XYZ file of C-alpha atoms in Angstrom:
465
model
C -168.102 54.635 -84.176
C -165.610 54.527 -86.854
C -162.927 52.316 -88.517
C -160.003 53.927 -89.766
C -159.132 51.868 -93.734
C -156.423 50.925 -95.185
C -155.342 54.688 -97.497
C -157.287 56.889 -95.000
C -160.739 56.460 -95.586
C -163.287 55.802 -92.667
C -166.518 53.425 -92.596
C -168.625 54.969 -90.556
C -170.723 51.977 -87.857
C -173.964 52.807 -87.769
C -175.265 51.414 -83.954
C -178.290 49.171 -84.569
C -177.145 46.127 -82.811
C -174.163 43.782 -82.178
C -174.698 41.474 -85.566
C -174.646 44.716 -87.378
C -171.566 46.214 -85.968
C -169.870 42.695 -86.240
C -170.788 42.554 -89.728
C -169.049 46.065 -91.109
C -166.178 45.366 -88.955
C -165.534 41.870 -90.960
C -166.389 43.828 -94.159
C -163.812 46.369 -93.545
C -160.895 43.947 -92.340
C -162.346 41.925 -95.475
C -161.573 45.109 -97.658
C -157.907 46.019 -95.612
C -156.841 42.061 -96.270
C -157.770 41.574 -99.967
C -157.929 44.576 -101.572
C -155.479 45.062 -104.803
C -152.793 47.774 -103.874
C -152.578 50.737 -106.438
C -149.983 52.875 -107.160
C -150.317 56.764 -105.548
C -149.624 57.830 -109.134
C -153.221 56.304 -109.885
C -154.833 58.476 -107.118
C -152.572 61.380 -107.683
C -154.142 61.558 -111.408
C -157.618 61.060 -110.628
C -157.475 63.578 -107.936
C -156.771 66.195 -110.883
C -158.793 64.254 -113.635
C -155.858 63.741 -115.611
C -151.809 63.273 -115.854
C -149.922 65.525 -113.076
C -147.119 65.282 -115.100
C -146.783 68.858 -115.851
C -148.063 70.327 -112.665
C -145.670 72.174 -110.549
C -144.785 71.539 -107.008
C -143.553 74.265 -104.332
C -142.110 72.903 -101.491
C -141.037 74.226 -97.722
C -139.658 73.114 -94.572
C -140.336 73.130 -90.823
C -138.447 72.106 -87.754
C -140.130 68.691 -86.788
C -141.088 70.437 -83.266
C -144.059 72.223 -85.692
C -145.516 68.891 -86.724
C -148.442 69.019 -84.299
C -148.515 72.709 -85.740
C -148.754 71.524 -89.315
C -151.330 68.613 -88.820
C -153.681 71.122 -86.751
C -153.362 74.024 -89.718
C -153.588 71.446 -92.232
C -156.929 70.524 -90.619
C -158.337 74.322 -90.189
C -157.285 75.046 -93.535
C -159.755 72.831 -94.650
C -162.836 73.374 -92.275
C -161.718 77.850 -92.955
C -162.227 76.767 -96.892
C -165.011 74.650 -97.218
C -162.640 72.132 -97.973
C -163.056 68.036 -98.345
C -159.560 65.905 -98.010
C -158.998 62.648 -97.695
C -154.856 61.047 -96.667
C -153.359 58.047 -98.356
C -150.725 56.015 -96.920
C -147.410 55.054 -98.442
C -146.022 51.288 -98.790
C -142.606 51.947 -99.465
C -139.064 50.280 -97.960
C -137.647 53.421 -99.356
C -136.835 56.930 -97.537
C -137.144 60.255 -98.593
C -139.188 60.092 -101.461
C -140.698 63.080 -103.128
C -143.478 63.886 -104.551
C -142.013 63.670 -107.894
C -140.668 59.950 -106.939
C -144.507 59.261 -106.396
C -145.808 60.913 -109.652
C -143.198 59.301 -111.913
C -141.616 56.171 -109.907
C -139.420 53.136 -110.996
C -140.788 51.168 -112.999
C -139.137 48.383 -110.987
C -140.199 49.795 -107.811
C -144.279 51.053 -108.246
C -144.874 53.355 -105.429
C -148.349 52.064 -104.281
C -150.536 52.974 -101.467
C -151.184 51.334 -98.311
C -152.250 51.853 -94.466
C -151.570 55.123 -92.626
C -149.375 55.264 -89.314
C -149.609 57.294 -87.165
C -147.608 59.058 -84.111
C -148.598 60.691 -81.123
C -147.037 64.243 -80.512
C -147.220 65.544 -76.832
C -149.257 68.551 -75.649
C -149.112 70.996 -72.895
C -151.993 69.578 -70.966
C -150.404 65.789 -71.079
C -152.969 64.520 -73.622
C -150.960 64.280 -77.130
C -152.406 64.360 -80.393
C -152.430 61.545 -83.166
C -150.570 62.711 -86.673
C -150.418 60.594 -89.676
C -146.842 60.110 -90.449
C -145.019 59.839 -94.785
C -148.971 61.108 -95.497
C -150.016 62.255 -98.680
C -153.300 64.883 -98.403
C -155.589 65.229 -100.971
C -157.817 68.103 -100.636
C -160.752 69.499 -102.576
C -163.277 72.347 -102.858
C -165.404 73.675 -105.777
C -162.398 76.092 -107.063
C -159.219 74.322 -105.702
C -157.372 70.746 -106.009
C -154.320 70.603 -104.203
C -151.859 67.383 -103.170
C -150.106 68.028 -100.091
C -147.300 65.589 -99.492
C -145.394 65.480 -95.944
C -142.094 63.500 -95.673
C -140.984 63.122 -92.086
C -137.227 63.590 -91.090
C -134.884 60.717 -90.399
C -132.634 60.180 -87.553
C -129.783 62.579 -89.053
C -132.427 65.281 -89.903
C -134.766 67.737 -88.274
C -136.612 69.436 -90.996
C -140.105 68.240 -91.835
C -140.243 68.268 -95.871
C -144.153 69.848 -97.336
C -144.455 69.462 -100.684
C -147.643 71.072 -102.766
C -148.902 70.360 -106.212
C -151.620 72.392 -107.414
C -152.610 72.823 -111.316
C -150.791 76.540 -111.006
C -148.086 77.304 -108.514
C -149.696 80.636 -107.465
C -152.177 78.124 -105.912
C -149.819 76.423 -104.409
C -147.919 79.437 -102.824
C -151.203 80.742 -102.007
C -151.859 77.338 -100.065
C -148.190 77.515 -98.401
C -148.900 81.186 -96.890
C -152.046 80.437 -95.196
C -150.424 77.073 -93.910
C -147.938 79.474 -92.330
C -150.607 81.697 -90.485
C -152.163 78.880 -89.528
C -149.398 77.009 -87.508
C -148.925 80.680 -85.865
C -152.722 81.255 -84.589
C -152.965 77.640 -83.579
C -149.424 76.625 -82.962
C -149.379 74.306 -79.792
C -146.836 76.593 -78.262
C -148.926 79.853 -78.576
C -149.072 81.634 -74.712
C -147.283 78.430 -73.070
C -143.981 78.266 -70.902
C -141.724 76.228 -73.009
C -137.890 75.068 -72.952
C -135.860 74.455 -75.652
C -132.388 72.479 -76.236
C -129.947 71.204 -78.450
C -130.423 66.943 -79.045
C -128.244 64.170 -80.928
C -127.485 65.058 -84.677
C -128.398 68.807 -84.471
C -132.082 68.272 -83.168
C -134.104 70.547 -81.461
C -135.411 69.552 -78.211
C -138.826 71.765 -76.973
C -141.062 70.871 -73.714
C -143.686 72.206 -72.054
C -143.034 73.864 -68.538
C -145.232 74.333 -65.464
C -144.101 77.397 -63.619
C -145.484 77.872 -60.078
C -147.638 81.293 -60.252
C -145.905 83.941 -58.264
C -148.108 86.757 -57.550
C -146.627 90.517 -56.564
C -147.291 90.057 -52.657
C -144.605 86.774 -53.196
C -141.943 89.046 -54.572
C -140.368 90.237 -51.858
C -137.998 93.309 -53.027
C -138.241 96.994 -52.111
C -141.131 98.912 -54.019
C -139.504 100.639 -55.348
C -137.685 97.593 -57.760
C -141.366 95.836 -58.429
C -142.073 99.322 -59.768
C -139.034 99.247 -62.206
C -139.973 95.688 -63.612
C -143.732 96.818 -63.939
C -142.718 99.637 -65.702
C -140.579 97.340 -68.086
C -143.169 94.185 -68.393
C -146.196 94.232 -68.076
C -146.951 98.068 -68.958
C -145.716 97.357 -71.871
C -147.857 94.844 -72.822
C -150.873 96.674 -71.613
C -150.537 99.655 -73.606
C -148.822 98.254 -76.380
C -151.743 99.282 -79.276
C -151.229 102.317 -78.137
C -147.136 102.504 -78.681
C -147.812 101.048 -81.897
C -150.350 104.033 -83.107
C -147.325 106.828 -81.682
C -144.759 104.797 -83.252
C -142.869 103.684 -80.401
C -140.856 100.543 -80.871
C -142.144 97.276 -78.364
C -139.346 95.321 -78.622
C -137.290 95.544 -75.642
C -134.646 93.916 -73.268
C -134.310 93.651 -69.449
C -131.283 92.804 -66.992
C -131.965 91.512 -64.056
C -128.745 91.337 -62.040
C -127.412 91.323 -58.449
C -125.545 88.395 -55.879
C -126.394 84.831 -56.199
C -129.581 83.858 -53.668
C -131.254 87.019 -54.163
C -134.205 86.383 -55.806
C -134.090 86.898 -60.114
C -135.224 83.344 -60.974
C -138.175 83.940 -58.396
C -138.641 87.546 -60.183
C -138.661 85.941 -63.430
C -140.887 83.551 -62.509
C -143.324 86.621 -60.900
C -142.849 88.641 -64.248
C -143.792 85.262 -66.693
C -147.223 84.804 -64.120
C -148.058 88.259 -64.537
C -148.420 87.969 -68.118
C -150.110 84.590 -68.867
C -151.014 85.437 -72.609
C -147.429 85.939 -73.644
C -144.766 82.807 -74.848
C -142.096 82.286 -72.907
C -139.482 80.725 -73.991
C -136.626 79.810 -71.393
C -132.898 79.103 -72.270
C -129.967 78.970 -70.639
C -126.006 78.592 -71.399
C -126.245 75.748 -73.019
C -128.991 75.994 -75.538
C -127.711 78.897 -76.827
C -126.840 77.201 -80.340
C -130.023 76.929 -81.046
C -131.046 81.183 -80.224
C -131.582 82.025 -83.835
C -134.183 78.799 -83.812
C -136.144 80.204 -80.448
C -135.972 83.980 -81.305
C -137.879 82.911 -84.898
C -140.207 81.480 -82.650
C -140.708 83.752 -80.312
C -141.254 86.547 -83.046
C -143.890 83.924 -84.791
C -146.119 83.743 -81.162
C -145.368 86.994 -79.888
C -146.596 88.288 -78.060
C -143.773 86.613 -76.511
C -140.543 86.398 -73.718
C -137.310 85.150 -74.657
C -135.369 84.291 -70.941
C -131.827 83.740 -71.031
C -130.332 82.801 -67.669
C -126.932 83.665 -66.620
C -126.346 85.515 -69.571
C -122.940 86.156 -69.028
C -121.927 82.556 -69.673
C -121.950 83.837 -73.215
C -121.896 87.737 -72.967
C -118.323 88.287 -71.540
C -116.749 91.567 -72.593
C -115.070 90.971 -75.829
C -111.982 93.373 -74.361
C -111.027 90.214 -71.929
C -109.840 88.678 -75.374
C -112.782 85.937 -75.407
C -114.324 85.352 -79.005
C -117.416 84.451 -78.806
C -119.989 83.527 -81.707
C -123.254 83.255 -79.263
C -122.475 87.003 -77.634
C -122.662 87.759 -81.922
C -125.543 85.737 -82.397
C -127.419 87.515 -79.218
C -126.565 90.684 -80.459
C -127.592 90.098 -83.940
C -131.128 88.595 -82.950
C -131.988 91.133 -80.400
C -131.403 93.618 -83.621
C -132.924 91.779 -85.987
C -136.551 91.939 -83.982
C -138.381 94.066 -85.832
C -139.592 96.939 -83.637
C -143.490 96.673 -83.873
C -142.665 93.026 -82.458
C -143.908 92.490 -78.870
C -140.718 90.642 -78.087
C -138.924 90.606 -74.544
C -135.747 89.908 -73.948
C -135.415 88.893 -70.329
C -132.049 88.286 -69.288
C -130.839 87.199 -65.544
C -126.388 87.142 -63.948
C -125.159 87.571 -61.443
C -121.751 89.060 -62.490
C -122.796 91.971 -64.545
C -119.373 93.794 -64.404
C -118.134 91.422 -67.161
C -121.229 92.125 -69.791
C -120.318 92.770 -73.174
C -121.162 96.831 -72.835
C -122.577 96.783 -76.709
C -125.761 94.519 -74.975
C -126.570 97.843 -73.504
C -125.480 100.261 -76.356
C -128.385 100.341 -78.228
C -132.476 100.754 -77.381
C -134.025 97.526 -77.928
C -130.936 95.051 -76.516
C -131.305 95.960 -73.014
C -133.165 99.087 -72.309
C -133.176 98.811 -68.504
C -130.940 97.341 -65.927
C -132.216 96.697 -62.761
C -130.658 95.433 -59.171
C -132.248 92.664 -57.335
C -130.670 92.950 -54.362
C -129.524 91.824 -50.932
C -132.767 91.959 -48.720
C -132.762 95.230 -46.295
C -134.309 95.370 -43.276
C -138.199 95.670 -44.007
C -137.848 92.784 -46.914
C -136.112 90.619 -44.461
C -139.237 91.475 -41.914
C -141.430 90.377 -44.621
C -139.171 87.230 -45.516
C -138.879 86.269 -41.578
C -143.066 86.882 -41.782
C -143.558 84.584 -44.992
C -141.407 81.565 -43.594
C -143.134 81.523 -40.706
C -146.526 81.914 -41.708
C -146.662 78.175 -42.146
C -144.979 76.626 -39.264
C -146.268 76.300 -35.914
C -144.098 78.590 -33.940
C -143.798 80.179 -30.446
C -143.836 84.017 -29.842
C -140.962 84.611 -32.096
C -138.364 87.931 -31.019
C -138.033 88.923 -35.191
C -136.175 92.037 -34.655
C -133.077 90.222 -33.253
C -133.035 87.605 -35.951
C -133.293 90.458 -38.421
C -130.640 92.605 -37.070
C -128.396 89.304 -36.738
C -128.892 88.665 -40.772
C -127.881 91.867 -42.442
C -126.146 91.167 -45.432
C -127.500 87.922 -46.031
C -129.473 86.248 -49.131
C -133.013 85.549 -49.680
C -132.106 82.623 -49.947
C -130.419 82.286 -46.897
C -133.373 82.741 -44.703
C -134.833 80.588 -46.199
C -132.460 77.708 -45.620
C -132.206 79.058 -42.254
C -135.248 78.504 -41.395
C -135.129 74.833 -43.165
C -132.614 74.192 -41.021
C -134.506 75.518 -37.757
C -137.415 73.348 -38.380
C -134.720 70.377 -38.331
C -133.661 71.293 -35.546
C -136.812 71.591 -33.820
C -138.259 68.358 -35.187
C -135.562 66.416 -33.899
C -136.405 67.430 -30.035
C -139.920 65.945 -30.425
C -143.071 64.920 -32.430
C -144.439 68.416 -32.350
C -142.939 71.004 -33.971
C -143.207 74.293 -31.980
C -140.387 77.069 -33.148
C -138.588 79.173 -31.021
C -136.106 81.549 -31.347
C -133.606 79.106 -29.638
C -133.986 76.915 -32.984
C -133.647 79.788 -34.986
C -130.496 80.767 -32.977
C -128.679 77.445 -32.776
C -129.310 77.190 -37.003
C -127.929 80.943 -37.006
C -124.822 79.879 -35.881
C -124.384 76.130 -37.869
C -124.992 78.395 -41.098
C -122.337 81.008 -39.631
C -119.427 77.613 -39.220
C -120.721 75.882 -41.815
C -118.334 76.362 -44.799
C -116.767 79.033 -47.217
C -119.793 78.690 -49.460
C -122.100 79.712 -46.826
C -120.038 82.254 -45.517
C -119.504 83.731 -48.799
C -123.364 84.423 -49.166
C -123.914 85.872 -46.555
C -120.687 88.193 -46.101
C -121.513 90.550 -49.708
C -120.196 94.082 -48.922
C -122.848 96.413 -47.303
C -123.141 98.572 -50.185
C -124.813 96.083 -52.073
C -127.872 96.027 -49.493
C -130.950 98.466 -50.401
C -132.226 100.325 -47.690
């Protein structure tokens, strides 16, 4: 049992009865309540054994969705060095102060210690993890002394300010590199789904996402397709040391494209399950602002997925006289992945006549381009099969309900048969399918509206088989 004081430190409770406990919990409280504040200056100097005055300080900056990051490497860097540390808290009215402020403050305004607050930062498992907040770090081995001072953002900012005093700067460098590897190998992000987006006052926004875990047998698309995407995915992941050691770039970019309904967001979501080590990180039209933010990311976890939905929201051909900065941005990140970098560009539309052509102009933006298409006749079967498998259903006729849906969706079965299970549980308590229901919400889909006709009326050519 422990009691977290007043600048950090903790009184450990030794168990050997109530009285006792009682007692060191008064003591403590005693200590928070009367104790004389002293100025950070005071600790700063006999942290070094002597005036910091002259010491230098090397500072850096993180985006404040790292600060879990930061307080985790901050933590293995010193268990990996042997290292002691101990965090005082700050008692000031006053924002932004540096590390200088606290070494040589106003004389009218004595920057002196006082308790630590703390914040809890969510994780990906819904627990969160507590994180002292305007901290200062003092840590210690035999060979090192260093002063680590963190300075959280306000409301118009989003950068995390880490300032480092050590008694050279090389030190202090040293220290900020291995900080850096640190919040890569244990970053809080490392091999999860997550989402980013643009918030109030040019914040970034990222969440953890639970994908459902689509296995090959759920993809329902001719072989010959699943073979394509393999080929593209997850092959390359498997044999990637061995790419490496011939010199053959990783980096790489895949279109998946085809009519609305037929499947890519449940492909993408197959291709993400089948490679569970890898970050994803999912965007769509309107995080793009923030793409330079996610691919520096993505390049920092790899390996890792970068998915961009409906990527011609901001790909359009430049020739149909848009201008368009993201399209510039896309292009310029996709080349700016260094080609040793397990990074995959996944990209998703559904109107890929309109593509800017330079996407596909140079190995490493999109390499392959693949069709997702309108079901044919055996993956209709299969998706007639799946959608039945869990609903109690009479002898069902398939081939007549699959010859009486060419040229429709996937997704169009499947709200057919949504709406044949609605029709079925409105004549009775139990549900019992027929082909009657399946029939009668044939033909609502077939009146019911321009929308629905329009999915399901795509020219033959566009069917696979």
């Amino acid at each position: 049992m422990s009691f977290q004081g007043g600048v950090g430190s903790q009184t450990t409770l030794p168990i050997t009865g109530v009285t006792t406990v009682y007692l060191e919990i008064a003591k403590a409280a005693f200590h928070l309540l009367f104790r004389k504040a002293r100025p950070v200056r005071d600790h700063i100097k006999k942290h070094f054994g002597r005036s910091p005055d002259k010491y230098p300080i090397v500072g850096v900056s993180f985006p404040h969705y790292r600060r879990a990051c930061l307080a985790i490497a901050l933590s293995k860097f010193a268990k990996e060095k042997g290292c002691a540390s101990r965090l005082i808290g700050i008692a000031s009215y006053e924002y932004n102060l540096s590390l200088n402020d606290l070494i040589h403050p106003d004389k009218s305004a004595q920057q002196l210690d006082g308790p630590l607050h703390f914040s809890d930062f969510p994780l990906s498992n819904g627990r969160s993890i507590n994180i002292a907040s305007q901290a200062l770090y003092l840590i210690w081995n035999k060979s090192t002394r260093l002063i680590v001072y963190i300075r959280e953002p306000d409301r118009f900012d989003d950068q995390i300010n880490v300032e480092v005093m050590a008694r050279k700067s090389a030190a202090a460098q040293e220290f900020i590199a291995d900080l850096k590897s640190l919040m890569d190998t244990h970053s809080i992000y490392r091999g999860k789904v997550i989402a980013m987006k643009n918030k109030k006052h040019g914040s970034i926004d990222v969440s953890f996402k639970a994908l459902p875990n689509i296995q090959r047998s759920e993809v329902i698309l001719p072989e010959e397709t699943l073979t394509q995407i393999d080929k593209h995915t997850s092959l390359f992941s498997k044999h990637q040391k061995l790419l490496i050691s011939h010199k053959q770039h990783l980096k790489r970019g895949l279109l998946l494209y085809g009519p609305p309904g037929t499947g890519k967001t449940h492909t993408i979501m197959h291709i993400i399950s089948s490679m569970p080590e890898r970050t994803t990180v999912l965007m769509n039209g309107g995080s793009m602002g923030i793409l330079e933010d996610a691919c520096a990311l993505a390049r920092s976890l790899q390996p890792a997925t970068i998915v961009i939905d409906d990527v011609d929201l901001i790909a359009e051909e430049r020739s149909r006289g848009s201008s368009n900065s993201l399209l510039f941005d896309l292009l310029n990140e996709m080349d700016g992945v260094a080609e040793d970098s397990d990074v995959l560009f996944l990209l998703s539309t559904n109107r890929p006549e309109i593509l800017e052509p330079a996407l596909a102009s140079r190995p490493g933006r999109v390499d392959q381009a693949i069709l997702i298409p309108l079901p044919n006749e055996d993956c209709r079967r299969r998706l007639f099969e799946h959608y039945s498998a869990a609903i109690p259903a009479s002898a069902l006729h398939l081939n007549s309900h699959i010859k009486a849906t060419n040229g429709v969706t996937s997704s169009y079965i499947r709200e057919l048969f949504r709406r044949a299970v609605l029709i079925a549980a409105e004549e009775g308590d139990d549900l019992a399918l027929t082909d009657k229901h399946l029939e009668d919400a044939l033909g609502a889909m077939n009146s019911g509206g321009s929308l629905l006709t329009k999915l399901r009326n795509y020219k033959e050519e566009e069917t696979v088989g």
